[in-house]
Amino acid sequence: MTGLQKSTGRKLGLVIDLDTCVGCQACVTSCKEWNTGGHMAPLTDIDPYGEAPDGVWFNRVHTYEQEVETGPGTNRGTGTGTGSRTVHFPRSCLHCDEPACVTVCPTGASYKRASDGIVLVDEDKCIGCKLCSWACPYGAREYDTEVGVMKKCTLCVDRIYNDNLPEADRVPACVASCPVGARHFGDLGDETSPVSQLVAARGGVDLMPELGYRPVNKYLPPRERHADAGAAPLEPVGGEGGFFAWVDRMLSR
Amino acid sequence: MCACRCGIDVHLVEGRIRYIGGNPDHPVNRGVLCGKGSAGIMQHYSPARLRKPLLRTGERGSGAFREIEWDEALAIATDRLKRIRSTDPKKLAFFTGRDQSQSFTGWWAKQFGTPNFAAHGGFCSVNMAAAGLYTIGGSFWEFGEPDWEHAKYFLLFGVAEDHDSNPIKIGLGKLKARGAKVVSVNPCRTGYNAIADEWVGIRPGTDGLFVLALVHELLKAGRVDLDYLIRFTNAAHLVIHEPGAADDGLILRDEAGRPLVRDRRSGTATAMSANVEPELAGTFEADGRTARPAFQLIAERYLDEAWSPDAVAERCGIAADRIRRIAAELARVAFEEAIELPVAWTDANGVRHETMTGRPVAMHAMRGISAHSNGFHTCRAIHLLQVLLGSVEVPGGFRCKAPYPRPVPPGPKPAGRDGGRPDTPLDGMPLGFVQSPDDLLVDENGGPIRIDKAYSWEAPLAAHGLMHTVIRNAWAGDPYPIDTLFMFMANMAWNSSMNTAETIAMLTDRDETGDYRIPFIIYSDAYNSETVAYADLVLPDTTYLERHDCISLLDRPISDADGPADAIRHPVVEPDRDVRGFQSVLLDLGARLGLPGMVRDDSSPAYRDYADYIVNHERKPGVGPLAGWRGNGDEHGRGAPNPQQLQRYIDNGGFWKHELEPGQRYYKMANRGYLDFAAGFGLIDTPDQIVFQLYSEVLQRFRLAARGHGAVVPPEAERARIERYFDPLPFWYAPLQEAAVDTGVLPLHAITQRPMHMYHSWGSQNAWLRQITSQNRLFVHRDTAGRLGIADDDWVWIESHSGRVKGQVRLVDGVNPDTVWTWNAIGKRRGAWGLDPEAPEATRGFLLNHAISDVLRQSATPGGPGGGPDGGPDGEGGGGRAYSNSDPVTGQAAWFDLRVRLSRCAPADCGEAGPQFPELPPPPDLPPSPTILQYGRLFRQWRQDSKRGEAGKAGRAGGGAA
Amino acid sequence: MHPAISVIFFTTASGAGYGLLALTGIGLALGLVPADRLFGLIALGLALTLVTAGLLASTLHLGHPERAWRAFSQWRSSWLSREGVASVLTYVPAAVFAAGWVLFGRTGSMIVLAGLLAALGALVTVYTTSMIYASLRTIPEWANGYTTPVYLLLAAMSGAVLLNAVAAMFGGEPVVGWVAAALLAAGWALKLAAWRANDTRAPPVTAGRATGLGDGAVRSIEWPHTAENYVLKEMGYRVARKHARQLRRIAWICAFAVPLALVLVSLAAGGAAAIAAASAACVFAGLGLVVERWLFFAEARHVAALYYRPAV
Ligand SMILES: Nc1nc2c(c(=O)[nH]1)N[C@H]1C(S)=C(S)[C@@H](COP(=O)(O)OP(=O)(O)OC[C@H]3O[C@@H](n4cnc5c(=O)[nH]c(N)nc54)[C@H](O)[C@@H]3O)O[C@H]1N2
Ligand SMILES: Nc1nc2c(c(=O)[nH]1)N[C@H]1C(S)=C(S)[C@@H](COP(=O)(O)OP(=O)(O)OC[C@H]3O[C@@H](n4cnc5c(=O)[nH]c(N)nc54)[C@H](O)[C@@H]3O)O[C@H]1N2
Ligand code: SF4
Ligand code: SF4
Ligand code: SF4
Ligand code: SF4
Ligand code: SF4
Ligand SMILES: [Mo]
């Protein structure tokens, strides 16, 4: 229902590591592939082979450059003076704790599950007013013009609870496919869970916390780059006779 | 699907593909998939899939075809090829592009009797393969891998994606999680390079300088592993020093041909053994000859100030201090953070070691190195650096994957010296490794035997052939005209040719009599690519989910460093079109032609289809395409064919893998346990130690030939070139095409990178992938653009010495300021790939290839010749002789040597990419592409209609490799 | 935000309709408008037509208009649902008011009460409409103290301009004219203030906060898709600054300045000239408000667009 029910404390969600994401789009297409036949099927594509292809996706990956201070540890450019870094940024529903997308919904189609915190759309109730997408700061909802309803990341409810899948596969499609292991799935309501610990260890952050949506998904910012590995500068081999004498000495040992 | 061959599970519901997941047990991808693999459904159901064999009815290139039956198609091909085979088999040029069945297609060419066979390696990365195999008996590419578990410092040169893409991604994830330092050397900061701890934005083509400056620093400081060099390399081998002698620069050997070293204790030259303590420096007399250890030459060369960081810094665009620091870091990690694995092993001399010492510095390199005309030597320089640090085949270092390491260089030699004889197979495989000029495929005058000029003086170590020269040479009749060009899986009329416009012109050019200069073209593609229109006969292939394939140890297997492995693809869906798997078609053709091995005594076909071949073909007794479950199912490597073999593979998820014992996993080049295993298994011929060739005697043999020594010597005109580029030690020279233009006029380097989510040209027909990228931009450094008055989103002309291309700009910081780049192969020709003619790929996407010339051109003026074939190339060689735009050692296509300048388009020119070509009409009966796609709707309907749960229907339908 | 025609029409038409309804109800109660049945027919007919047309138009942009009834269910949390409920509830007193007055010619206290209740309903409905926008924290141009007053004031203003025109046909009601003029002036001032506030408002979040990357300018160098998608089309809509300035000028001239002048003319003139001026004021105000409402959407910048900006 539109009004938020009391949560059980379980908060399933994703932890996304911006330090290791290489922007490969595997999570993007595996999400599309799973979900276009899944709970919210289909994820319609308009003009798929034409001039302006536009489809419904639940997960999108951006590429940014950010100005950062030049320092020994930054991944720096050449010659510009200012340092900058390139970051890949996957964006999907954050299954917020205070999801205005849910409270604005006039029909109750948008709801947040009390049992695990997943935010879903009941397509049979949705009138396609789009207001929920206006209320989402993260651009996580995409409207299916053909079906006339709003669609969004389901946190792969039809995988994570799917008894027909092997235990190991009961994770979101995007998590299963990520080749570098930049996506983690778990209960962020449980402080002892591996994902919560990862967030604590890596200083995971909320996106746009000032808007008060209290997203469940967390992002791990790029780590401090390894500073110069602290190696002492190389010195020419000492002793008499230069390099070849050094070789000789070494071999005589 | 693509060359990295991940294991996939295809889940079907009612015969439709519900989902493609990674196979968690598969050694390549361990359950993960890339962006393309996860979009495989759209690849498979592409509306651009060809439906039936096509016979050209209009002008070549017009796209006018009629559909014909397979029988007619095969009869046409058989008639033509039979005539060729019985007269002059080399008039068939068989080039198989992105072939993963080269051991089969090569064998077919051999049985046909044409030396003119190769796959795509020559334009891809033969520099990596050759430099590695001629140096350490293994190579980068997907033939080796860093020790992801133990490396603490990782240097990545020139990689955007790689063939080993998922393994690299998995590995980078491990390094990052462990806190290892990742250093990327790359002009572009994207993808893997974006997550590196340190990005070294090098100027393209200068890695050789950078790497050899690191070598300089390490040598100068004595931070090299002398013990390792003595035990595992030819650093101690004595090199004859007698200028002018026929064996000057060769290794001093005893009667048995064993290399000699100078024993410190006895003071004599002796063959290497466990008790010998060889010298590494000095000049000695032995057997009346003057000789020096190879290491002496190495040290002399690289200690020279010419290789100092200060000397190279400006050219590389990397500060000298930074080079020094990286050298110091390498030394520190290699020597002060050395690791010791508590694993006992026995070396090739029978000496037992209780532990394995590791130098946890690992390196990997790919096309950023290989796609330059100095790539062979640069890649050798990287191997030299690794070996000096003692980090090859050790814990934490670079490791080979089976069947590598192999002897340096591996056998066999290329066959076809006689050019092929009527109705006679070649006496060996067309591709191989030359060891000296005697092995070249040249005639008495030193002219090339092969149509692509591989193994000629132009490209002596052309281990993979030169597919990129075939069309021009066939068009020019140089060295001779051919009759039929037979191609498979290579989009030569577009993104895999340099100089695309001219290539198209050559494909359609006619001689004085009005006949096509390339008389007949047969092409097998699965999709309506740009090249289809240029074929006379089109043989439509299946998709990767509809056929058997074999990823064989005889070819490019899926092994990892812990053990050999191979795999199959097996069909999970039936074709809904009249198409046939190319390999099966080739077997059918072979049988119709009566090729030995492809017919039985009663001249009936020897193999039902490719699946039958995979199981029953034996290359040597007991050795077939697949190593697993031979004999009764309990023999691996060698054994009689097992009719149950494919089922065993399917039951095992589509692959077979042998795990090496822990004691066999490192030091494989000198590990008794491993060598004995490998020889017994048929990976190598003899269990002898494999000695790394830092100093390359093979190269020196060519140099000597250039000085007039030996039976086979280069023609006068080639001598200086051979002398220069066959340096037995790695060196650096400016990339050839770059050196041939005025870099003041063409101030920028222009390169491409693969998008991780696109596979060359064929990703754009994928309805999902093309939503991610349907237009490529030209990425330009913000400062550079500022200087040129170019703003974000501007349209610019990218002008080279041989052509110009128009595209739209995106400004970034993360690129070397002297470099511009774009995503490869996004630009498409109107009408191809089932796309709307107004698709952004055709209207706004551009192909850089139009600006790259396939032959070296001397030119100061941008926008040069680039016209039709009549323009006639002017080359660097004298006498109107044009070299291909390739590495002079291996013939590797030098895609990245391009220099350009940018200028803003006039307002009227903005908004559309250039050049534009006439629209290609679709082949007959190709249904129109849908305007709305709701894939998956049915699954939901089925679920709702009859509560047919996916559960009941879905299964692990296939464990094929993609 | 994408300026959808249906929503623009809905908010302007129903706003005017509710304004007219409310002012008519109040006007009758205060005896400021003629109790003439014809007057009631025209004023309330116009009001209810505008309201109804607006409400119908608003269902046009729905993916499933046939399920629109479901939108009444979530009034406890959703302003859109409350708007639906309020709009329907308003029909009850409005219907009684209109039927009593126009059909039965009664203007007794019950009918007056119904009129006042209808006015209250109209006020509440417009308030709920405004709150749909004002409550969206994702759109700073809406989520501020101006949105609700502007909606209420402009509804009342457009209603007054309409009422003035109807009154003019009946010989004119100076008070109505003066009220309209006052509302026009107030609306003008308020809208200018709202625009100014939007122009000077610091963005509530940065791309650095949106991406979790923190300080240091974040610049998009590649979108996740090269063609536009739903998020960009709906939330990334942008109008060029130059355009916007021109449109604002058109908006204030048409919506406020010209109608104000015309209303004053209608007050000063009489007979046909007054009718013509008052009617022309409606036309201009209508046009001006459509432009104003178009800008209300087009100039609103959704925070999700931060993910796509080249530089912030
Ligand atoms: N500018 C520039 N150009 C480059 C490169 C670069 O980096 N920059 N890279 C070069 C390199 S390394 C390579 S390998 C080449 C790659 O270029 P190509 O070898 O041309 O590779 P693709 O474009 O992927 O496609 C080859 C053809 O195979 C077809 N095909 C796909 N699947 C099948 C199948 O199952 N069966 C059959 N029969 N056909 C199929 C496709 O439709 C396509 O027409 O490009 C080269 N060109
Ligand atoms: N997704 C995807 N995967 C693929 C393919 C594909 O098309 N798509 N193609 C497959 C094929 S055929 C191949 S050959 C492999 C190739 O895989 P890669 O070797 O990764 O090939 P490229 O994408 O050409 O990347 C070349 C890299 O070298 C950099 N570079 C260019 N010049 C220099 C230089 O002088 N020095 C250095 N240090 N770097 C330089 C470029 O910036 C770029 O990052 O990928 C394979 N895998
Ligand atoms: S991310 Fe957006 S759609 Fe998802 S719960 Fe939060 S507000 Fe709702
Ligand atoms: S579009 Fe559907 S889910 Fe979203 S607010 Fe409207 S009714 Fe609710
Ligand atoms: S959790 Fe599932 S639906 Fe959500 S982004 Fe990942 S794959 Fe897509
Ligand atoms: S799959 Fe992983 S690495 Fe690739 S884009 Fe997604 S999060 Fe990043
Ligand atoms: S496309 Fe290539 S890299 Fe991707 S999953 Fe398939 S085989 Fe692996
Ligand atoms: Mo390649």
Short mmCIF file of C-alpha atoms and ligand atoms in Angstrom, two decimals, chain A residues 93-96 99-101 119 135-138 140-141 152 213, ligand 3:
data_model
loop_
_atom_site.label_atom_id
_atom_site.label_comp_id
_atom_site.label_asym_id
_atom_site.label_seq_id
_atom_site.Cartn_x
_atom_site.Cartn_y
_atom_site.Cartn_z
CA CYS A 93 16.45 1.72 -7.64
CA LEU A 94 17.88 2.18 -4.17
CA HIS A 95 14.84 0.69 -2.40
CA CYS A 96 14.67 3.74 -0.17
CA PRO A 99 10.38 6.30 -0.71
CA ALA A 100 8.32 9.26 -1.81
CA CYS A 101 7.76 7.31 -5.01
CA VAL A 119 9.93 -1.36 -3.48
CA ALA A 135 9.15 11.73 -6.97
CA CYS A 136 12.24 9.57 -7.41
CA PRO A 137 15.44 11.64 -7.17
CA TYR A 138 17.49 8.88 -8.72
CA ALA A 140 15.19 4.85 -11.16
CA ARG A 141 11.71 4.37 -12.59
CA LYS A 152 11.42 -0.44 -12.02
CA TYR A 213 14.86 9.28 1.06
S1 SF4 D 3 15.24 4.89 -5.70
FE1 SF4 D 3 13.51 5.98 -6.45
S2 SF4 D 3 12.13 4.38 -7.10
FE2 SF4 D 3 13.60 3.43 -5.80
S3 SF4 D 3 12.69 3.51 -3.78
FE3 SF4 D 3 13.99 5.28 -3.92
S4 SF4 D 3 12.62 6.86 -4.62
FE4 SF4 D 3 11.61 4.94 -5.01
#
